[in-house]
Rosetta silent file (secondary structure, phi, psi, omega in degrees, C-alpha in Angstrom):
SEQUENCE: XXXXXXXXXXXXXXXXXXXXXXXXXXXXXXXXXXXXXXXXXXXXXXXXXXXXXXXXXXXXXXXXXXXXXXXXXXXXXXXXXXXXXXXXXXXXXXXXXXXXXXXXXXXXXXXXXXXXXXXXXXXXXXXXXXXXXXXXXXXXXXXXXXXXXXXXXXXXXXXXXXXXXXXXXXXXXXXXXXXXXXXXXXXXXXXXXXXXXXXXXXXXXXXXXXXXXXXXX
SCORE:     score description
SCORE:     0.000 S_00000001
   1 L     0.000  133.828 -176.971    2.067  -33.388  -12.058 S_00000001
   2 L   -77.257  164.260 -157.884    1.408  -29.890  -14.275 S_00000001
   3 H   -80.249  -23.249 -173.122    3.326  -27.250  -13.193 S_00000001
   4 H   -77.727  -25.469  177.050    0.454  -24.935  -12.035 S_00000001
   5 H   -64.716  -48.887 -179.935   -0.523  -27.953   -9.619 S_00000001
   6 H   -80.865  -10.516 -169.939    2.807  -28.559   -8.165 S_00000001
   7 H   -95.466    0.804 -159.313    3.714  -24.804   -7.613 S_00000001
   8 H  -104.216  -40.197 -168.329   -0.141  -24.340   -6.204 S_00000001
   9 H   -68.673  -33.031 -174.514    0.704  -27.521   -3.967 S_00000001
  10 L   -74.613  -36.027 -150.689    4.440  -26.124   -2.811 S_00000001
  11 L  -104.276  -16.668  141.250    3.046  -23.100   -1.968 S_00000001
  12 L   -40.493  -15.924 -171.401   -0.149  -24.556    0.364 S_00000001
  13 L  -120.405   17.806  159.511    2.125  -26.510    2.324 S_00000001
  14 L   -51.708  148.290  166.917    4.610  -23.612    3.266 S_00000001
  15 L  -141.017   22.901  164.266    5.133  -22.540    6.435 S_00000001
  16 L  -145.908  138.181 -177.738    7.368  -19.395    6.082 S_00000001
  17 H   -29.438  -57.528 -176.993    6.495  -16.045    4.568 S_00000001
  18 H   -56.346  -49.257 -149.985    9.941  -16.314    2.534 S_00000001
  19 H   -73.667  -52.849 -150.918    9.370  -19.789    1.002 S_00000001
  20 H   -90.747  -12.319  168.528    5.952  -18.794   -0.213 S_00000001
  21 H   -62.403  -53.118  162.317    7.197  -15.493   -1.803 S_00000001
  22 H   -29.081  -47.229  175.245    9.995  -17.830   -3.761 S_00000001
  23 H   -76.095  -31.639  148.539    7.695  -19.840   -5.060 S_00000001
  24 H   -80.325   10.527  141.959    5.472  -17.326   -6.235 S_00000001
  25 H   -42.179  -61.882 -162.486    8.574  -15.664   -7.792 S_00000001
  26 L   -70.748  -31.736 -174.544    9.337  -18.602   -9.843 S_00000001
  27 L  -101.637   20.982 -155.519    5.611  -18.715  -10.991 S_00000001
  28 L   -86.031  -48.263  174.420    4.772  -15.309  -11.874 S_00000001
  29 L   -60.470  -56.116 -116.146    5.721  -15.546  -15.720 S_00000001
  30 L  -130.049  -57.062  179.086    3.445  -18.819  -16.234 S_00000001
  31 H    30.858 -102.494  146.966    0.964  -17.685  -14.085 S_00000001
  32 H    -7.307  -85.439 -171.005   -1.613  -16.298  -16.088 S_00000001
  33 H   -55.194  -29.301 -161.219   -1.321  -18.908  -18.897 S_00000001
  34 H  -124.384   -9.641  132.608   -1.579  -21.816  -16.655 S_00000001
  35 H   -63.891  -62.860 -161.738   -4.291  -20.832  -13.848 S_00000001
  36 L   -50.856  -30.239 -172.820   -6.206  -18.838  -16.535 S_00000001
  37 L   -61.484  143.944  173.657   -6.856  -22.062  -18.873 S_00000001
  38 L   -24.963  -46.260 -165.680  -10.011  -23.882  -19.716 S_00000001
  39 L   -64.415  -37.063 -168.316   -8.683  -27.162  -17.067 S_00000001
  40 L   -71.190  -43.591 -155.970   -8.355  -24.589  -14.539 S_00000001
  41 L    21.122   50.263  179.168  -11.658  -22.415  -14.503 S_00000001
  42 L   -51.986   96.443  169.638   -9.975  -20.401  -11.813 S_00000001
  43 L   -73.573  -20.136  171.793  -13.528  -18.372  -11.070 S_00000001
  44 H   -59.578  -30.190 -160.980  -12.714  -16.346   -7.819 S_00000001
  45 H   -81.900  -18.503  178.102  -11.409  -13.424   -8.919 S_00000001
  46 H   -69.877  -52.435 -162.590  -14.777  -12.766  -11.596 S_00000001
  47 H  -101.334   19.217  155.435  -16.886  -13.427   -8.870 S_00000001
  48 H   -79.646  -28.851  172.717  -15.152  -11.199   -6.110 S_00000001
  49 H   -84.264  -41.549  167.059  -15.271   -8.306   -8.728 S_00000001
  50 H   -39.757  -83.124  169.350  -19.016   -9.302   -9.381 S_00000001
  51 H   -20.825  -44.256  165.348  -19.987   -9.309   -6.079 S_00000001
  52 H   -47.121  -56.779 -175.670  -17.769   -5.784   -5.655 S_00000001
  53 H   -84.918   -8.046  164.885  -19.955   -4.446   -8.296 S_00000001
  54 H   -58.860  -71.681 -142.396  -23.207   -5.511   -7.103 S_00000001
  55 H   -84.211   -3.310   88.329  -23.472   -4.573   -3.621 S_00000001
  56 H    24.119  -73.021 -165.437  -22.049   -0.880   -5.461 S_00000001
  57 H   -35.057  -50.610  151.661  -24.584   -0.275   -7.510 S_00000001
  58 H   -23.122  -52.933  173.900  -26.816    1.218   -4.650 S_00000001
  59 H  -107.690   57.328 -170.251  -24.276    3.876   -4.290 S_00000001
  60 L   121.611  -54.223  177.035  -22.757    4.364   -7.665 S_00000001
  61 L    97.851 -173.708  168.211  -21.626    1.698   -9.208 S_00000001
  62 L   -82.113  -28.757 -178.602  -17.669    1.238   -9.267 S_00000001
  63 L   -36.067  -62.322  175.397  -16.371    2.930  -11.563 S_00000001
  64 L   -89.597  -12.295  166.978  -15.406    6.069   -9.142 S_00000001
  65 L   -18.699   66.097  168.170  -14.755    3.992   -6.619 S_00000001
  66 L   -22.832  132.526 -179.782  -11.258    3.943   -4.725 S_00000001
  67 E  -160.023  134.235 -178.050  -10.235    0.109   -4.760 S_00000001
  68 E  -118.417  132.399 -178.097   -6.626   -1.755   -3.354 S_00000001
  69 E   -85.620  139.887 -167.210   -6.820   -5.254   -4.575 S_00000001
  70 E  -106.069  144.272 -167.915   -5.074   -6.716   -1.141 S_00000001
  71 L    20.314   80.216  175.153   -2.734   -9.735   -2.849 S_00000001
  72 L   -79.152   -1.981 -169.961   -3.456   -8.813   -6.306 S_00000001
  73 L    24.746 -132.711 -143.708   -1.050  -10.974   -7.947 S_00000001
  74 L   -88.223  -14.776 -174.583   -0.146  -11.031  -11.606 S_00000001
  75 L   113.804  -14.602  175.004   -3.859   -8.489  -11.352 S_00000001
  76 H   -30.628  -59.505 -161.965   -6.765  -11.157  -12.489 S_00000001
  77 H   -55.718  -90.776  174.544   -9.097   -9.207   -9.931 S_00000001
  78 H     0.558  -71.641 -158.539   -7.912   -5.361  -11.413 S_00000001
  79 H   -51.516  -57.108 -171.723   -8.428   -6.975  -14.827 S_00000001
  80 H   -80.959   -2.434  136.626  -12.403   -8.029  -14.190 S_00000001
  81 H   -54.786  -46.220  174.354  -12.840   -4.884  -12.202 S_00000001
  82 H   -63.210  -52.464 -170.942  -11.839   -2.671  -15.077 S_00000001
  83 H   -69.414  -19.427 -162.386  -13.372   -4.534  -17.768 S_00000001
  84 H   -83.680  -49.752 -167.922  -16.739   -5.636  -15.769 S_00000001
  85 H  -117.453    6.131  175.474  -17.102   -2.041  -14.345 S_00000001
  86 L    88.676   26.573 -154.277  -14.732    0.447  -15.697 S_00000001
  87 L   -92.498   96.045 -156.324  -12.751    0.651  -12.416 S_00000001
  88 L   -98.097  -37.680  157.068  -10.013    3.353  -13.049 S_00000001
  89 L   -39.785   47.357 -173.887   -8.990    3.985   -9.643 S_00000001
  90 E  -122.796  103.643 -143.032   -7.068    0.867   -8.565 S_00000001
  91 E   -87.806  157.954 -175.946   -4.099    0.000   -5.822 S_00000001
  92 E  -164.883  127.700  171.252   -2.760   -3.078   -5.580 S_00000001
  93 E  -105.600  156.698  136.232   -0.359   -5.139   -2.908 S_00000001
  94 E  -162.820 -173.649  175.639    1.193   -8.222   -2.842 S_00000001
  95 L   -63.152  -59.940 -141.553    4.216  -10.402   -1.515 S_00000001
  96 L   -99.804  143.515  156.345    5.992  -11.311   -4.775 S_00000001
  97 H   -61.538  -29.901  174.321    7.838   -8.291   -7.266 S_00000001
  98 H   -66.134  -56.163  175.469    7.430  -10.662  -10.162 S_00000001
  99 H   -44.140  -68.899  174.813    4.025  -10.986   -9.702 S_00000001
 100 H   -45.444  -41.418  165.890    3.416   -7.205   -9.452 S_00000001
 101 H   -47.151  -80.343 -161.994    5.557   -6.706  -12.710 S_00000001
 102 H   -54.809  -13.737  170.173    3.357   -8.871  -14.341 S_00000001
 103 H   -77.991  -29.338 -168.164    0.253   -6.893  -12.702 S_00000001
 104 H   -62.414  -54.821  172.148    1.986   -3.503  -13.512 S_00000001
 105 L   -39.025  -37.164 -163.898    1.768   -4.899  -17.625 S_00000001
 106 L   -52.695  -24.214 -153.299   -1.963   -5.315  -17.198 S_00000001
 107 L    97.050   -7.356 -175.336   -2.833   -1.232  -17.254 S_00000001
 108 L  -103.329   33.274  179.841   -5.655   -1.171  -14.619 S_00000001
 109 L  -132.218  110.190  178.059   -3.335   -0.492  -11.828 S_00000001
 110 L   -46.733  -59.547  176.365   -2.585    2.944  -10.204 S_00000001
 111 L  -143.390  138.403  163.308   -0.095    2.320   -7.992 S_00000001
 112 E  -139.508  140.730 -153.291    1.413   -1.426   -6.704 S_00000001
 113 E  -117.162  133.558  160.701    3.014   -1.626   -3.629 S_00000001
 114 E   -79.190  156.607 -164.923    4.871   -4.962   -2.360 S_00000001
 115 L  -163.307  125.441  147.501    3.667   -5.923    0.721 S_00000001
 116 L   -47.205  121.336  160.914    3.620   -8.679    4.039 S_00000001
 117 L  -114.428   22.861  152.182    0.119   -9.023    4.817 S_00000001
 118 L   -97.734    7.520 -174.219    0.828  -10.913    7.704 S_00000001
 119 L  -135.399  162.280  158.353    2.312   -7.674    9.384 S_00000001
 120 L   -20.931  129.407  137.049    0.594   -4.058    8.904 S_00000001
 121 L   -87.111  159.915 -151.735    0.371   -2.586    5.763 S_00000001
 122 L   -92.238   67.229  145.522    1.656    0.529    4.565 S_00000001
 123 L   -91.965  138.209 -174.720   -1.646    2.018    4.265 S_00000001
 124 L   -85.034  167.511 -165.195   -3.816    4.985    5.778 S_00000001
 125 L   -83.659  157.829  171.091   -6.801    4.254    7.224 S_00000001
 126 L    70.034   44.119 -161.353   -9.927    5.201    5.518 S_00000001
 127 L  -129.335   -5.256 -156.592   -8.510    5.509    2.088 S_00000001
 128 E  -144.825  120.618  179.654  -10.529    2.821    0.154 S_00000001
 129 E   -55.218  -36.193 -156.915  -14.477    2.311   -0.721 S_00000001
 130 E  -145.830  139.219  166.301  -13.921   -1.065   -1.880 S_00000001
 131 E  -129.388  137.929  161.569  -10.849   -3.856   -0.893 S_00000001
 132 E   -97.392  128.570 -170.363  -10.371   -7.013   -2.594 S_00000001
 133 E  -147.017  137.849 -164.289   -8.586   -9.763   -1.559 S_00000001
 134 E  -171.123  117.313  175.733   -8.503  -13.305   -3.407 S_00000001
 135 L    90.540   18.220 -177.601   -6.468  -16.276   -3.311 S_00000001
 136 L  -129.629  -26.986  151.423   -4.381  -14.962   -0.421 S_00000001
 137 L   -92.842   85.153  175.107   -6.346  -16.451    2.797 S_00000001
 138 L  -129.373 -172.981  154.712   -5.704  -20.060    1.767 S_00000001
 139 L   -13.224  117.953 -173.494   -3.395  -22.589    2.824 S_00000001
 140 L    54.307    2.386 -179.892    0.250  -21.622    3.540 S_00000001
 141 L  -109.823 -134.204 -166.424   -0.542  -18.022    3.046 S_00000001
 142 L   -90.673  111.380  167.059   -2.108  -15.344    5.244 S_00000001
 143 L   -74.952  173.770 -177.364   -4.288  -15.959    8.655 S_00000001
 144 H   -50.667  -15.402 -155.882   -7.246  -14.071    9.932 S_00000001
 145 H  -148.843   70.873   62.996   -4.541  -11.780   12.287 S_00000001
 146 H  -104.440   -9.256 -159.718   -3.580   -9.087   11.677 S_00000001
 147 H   -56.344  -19.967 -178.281   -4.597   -8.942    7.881 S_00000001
 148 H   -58.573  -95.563 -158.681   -8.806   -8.732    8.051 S_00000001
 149 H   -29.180  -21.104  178.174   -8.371   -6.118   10.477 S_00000001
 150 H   -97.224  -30.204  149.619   -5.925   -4.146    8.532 S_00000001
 151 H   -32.224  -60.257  143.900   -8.138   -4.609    5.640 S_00000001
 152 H   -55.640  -55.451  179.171  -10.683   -3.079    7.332 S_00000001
 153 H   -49.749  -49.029 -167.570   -8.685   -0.488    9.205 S_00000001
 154 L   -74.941   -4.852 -156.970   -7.672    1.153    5.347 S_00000001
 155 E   -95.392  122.946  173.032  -11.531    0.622    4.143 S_00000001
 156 E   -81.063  125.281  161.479  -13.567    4.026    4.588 S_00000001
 157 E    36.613  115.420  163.042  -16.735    4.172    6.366 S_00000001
 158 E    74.925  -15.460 -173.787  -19.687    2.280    5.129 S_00000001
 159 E   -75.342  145.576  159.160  -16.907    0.661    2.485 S_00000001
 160 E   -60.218  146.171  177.550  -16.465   -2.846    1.634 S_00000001
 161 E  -132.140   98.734  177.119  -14.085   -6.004    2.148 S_00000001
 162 E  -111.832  118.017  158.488  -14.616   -8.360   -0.381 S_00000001
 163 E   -83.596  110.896  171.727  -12.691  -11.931    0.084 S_00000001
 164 E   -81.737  107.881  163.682  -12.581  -15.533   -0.965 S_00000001
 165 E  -115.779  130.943  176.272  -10.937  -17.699    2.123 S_00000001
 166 E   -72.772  133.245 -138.413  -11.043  -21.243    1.508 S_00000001
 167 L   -66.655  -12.419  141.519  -13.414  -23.209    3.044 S_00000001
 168 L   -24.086  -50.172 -175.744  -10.541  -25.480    4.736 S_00000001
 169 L  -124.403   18.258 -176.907   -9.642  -23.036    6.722 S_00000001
 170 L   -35.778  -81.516 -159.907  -13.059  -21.062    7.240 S_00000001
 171 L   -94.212  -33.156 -162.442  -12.934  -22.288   10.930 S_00000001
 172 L   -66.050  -42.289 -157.485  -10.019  -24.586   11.840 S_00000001
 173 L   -63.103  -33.330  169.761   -7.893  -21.323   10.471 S_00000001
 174 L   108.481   32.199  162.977   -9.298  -18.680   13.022 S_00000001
 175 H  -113.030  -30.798  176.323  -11.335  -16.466   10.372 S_00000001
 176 H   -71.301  -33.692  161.756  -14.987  -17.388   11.266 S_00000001
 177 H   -45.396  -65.605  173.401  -13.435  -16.603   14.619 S_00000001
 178 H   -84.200  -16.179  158.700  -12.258  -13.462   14.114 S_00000001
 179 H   -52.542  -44.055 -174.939  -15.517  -11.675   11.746 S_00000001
 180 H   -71.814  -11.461  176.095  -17.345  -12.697   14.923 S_00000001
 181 H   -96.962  -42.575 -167.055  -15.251  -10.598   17.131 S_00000001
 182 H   -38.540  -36.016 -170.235  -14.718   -7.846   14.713 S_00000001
 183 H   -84.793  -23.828  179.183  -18.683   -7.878   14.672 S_00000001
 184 L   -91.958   41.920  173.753  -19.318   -7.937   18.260 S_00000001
 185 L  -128.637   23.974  175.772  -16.470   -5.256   18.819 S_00000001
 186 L    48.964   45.403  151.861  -19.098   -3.096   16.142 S_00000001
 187 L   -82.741  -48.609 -166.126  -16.503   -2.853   13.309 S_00000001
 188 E  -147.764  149.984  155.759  -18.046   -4.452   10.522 S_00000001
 189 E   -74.712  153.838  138.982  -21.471   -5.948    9.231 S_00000001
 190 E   -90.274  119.765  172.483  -21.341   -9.149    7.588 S_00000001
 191 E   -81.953  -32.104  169.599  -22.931   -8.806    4.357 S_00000001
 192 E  -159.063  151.795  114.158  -22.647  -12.010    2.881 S_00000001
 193 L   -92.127   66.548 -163.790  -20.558  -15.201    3.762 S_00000001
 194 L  -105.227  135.953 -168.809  -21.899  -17.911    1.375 S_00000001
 195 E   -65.756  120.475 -171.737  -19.700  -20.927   -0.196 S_00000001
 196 E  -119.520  124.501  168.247  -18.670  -20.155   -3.817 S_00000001
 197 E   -45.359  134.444 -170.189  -16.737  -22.391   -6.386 S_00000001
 198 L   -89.879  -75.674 -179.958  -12.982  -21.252   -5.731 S_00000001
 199 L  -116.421   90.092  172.574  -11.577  -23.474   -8.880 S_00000001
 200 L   -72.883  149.073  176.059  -14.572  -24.935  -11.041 S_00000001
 201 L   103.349  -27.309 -177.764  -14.927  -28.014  -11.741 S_00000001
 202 L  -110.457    4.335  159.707  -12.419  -28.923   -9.547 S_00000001
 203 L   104.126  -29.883 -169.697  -14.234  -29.493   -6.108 S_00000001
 204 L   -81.272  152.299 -178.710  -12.360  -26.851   -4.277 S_00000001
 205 E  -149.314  153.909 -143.375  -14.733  -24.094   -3.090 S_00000001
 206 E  -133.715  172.134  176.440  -13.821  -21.008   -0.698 S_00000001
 207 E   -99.099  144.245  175.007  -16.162  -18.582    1.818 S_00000001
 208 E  -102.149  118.179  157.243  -17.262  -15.169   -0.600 S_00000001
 209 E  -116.573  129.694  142.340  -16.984  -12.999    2.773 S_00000001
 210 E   -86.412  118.079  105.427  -18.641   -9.235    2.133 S_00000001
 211 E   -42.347  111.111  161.643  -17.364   -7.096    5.436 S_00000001
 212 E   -89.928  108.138  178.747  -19.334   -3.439    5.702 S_00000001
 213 E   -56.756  113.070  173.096  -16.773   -0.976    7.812 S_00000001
 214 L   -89.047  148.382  166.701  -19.415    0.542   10.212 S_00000001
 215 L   -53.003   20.194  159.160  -18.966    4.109   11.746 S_00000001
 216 L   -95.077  -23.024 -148.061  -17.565    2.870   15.073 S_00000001
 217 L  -113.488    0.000    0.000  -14.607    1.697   13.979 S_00000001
């Protein structure tokens, strides 16, 4: 088994916060090199910044944007947000300190904070036009409760929540669950939830959710 497989496999079948930070300790140096490779064609994080910069353009483009990548890891997302749109303004959380070292090397990141995203984070509300979050509602990671909603809660007005959750756990996991009450409690639009290759080539494929913060909430 390749190494990106078994540490992607260790860390889907976790079932405590600590265990899955360890593992993504251990993988934080390799990372890169071994998701990033032709076999892999990890594709979410390009087309979570596309998508970012699309629905943008109407107001701006990205560029001036405020943006917290929500489990940014080693920074893939940061990276095709700077280079696709010039995106200088960019925050970044995650679980593991290795990983953020290796995002802090990239250069596109203002400030990175570590962070639980299965508890609160230590963000103000209203602080961010556009949050990203990718590769972190999967398997062994982060449910639907409390993190959308805290996602939302730091997302200003009219701002965006753009997310890949994999399509495993769309519904058994309690996320298709919880957009619909978020929408009937008049928090968010849904802008787009449509199935997107997660890792091409390789079968697995994830929900693209766009979340619009509406002025109620």
């Amino acid at each position: 088994m390749s190494a990106p497989a078994l540490y992607l496999g260790q860390a889907r079948a976790t079932t405590s916060v600590k265990d899955c930070m360890s593992i993504y300790d251990k993988w934080a140096a390799t990372y890169n090199a071994e998701v990033g490779d032709e076999a892999q064609e990890y594709v979410a994080p390009v087309l979570v910044a596309q998508a970012a910069i699309d629905f943008s353009l109407s107001t701006g483009g990205v560029a001036n944007k405020v943006i917290l990548d929500a489990g940014c890891g080693t920074g893939l997302v940061g990276q095709a947000l700077a280079t696709i749109s010039g995106a200088k303004a960019i925050d970044g959380v995650d679980l593991s300190a290795p990983m953020l070292g290796v995002a802090r090397e990239t250069g596109v990141y203002r400030d990175l904070d570590q962070a639980d995203m299965t508890r609160p984070i230590n963000k103000a509300n209203n602080t961010y036009d556009i949050v990203s979050c990718v590769g972190t509602f999967t398997l062994g990671h982060v449910g639907p409760d409390p993190a959308l909603r805290e996602l939302v809660r730091v997302t200003k007005t009219s701002g965006i929540v753009v997310s890949t959750i994999l399509r495993e756990i769309w519904v058994p996991g309690g996320f298709q669950a919880e957009v619909e009450k978020m929408k009937a409690e008049g928090l968010v639009t849904v802008v787009a939830d449509e199935l997107i290759d997660y890792v091409k080539g390789h079968g697995d494929k994830a929900v693209l959710l766009i979340l619009q913060k509406t002025a109620r909430a």
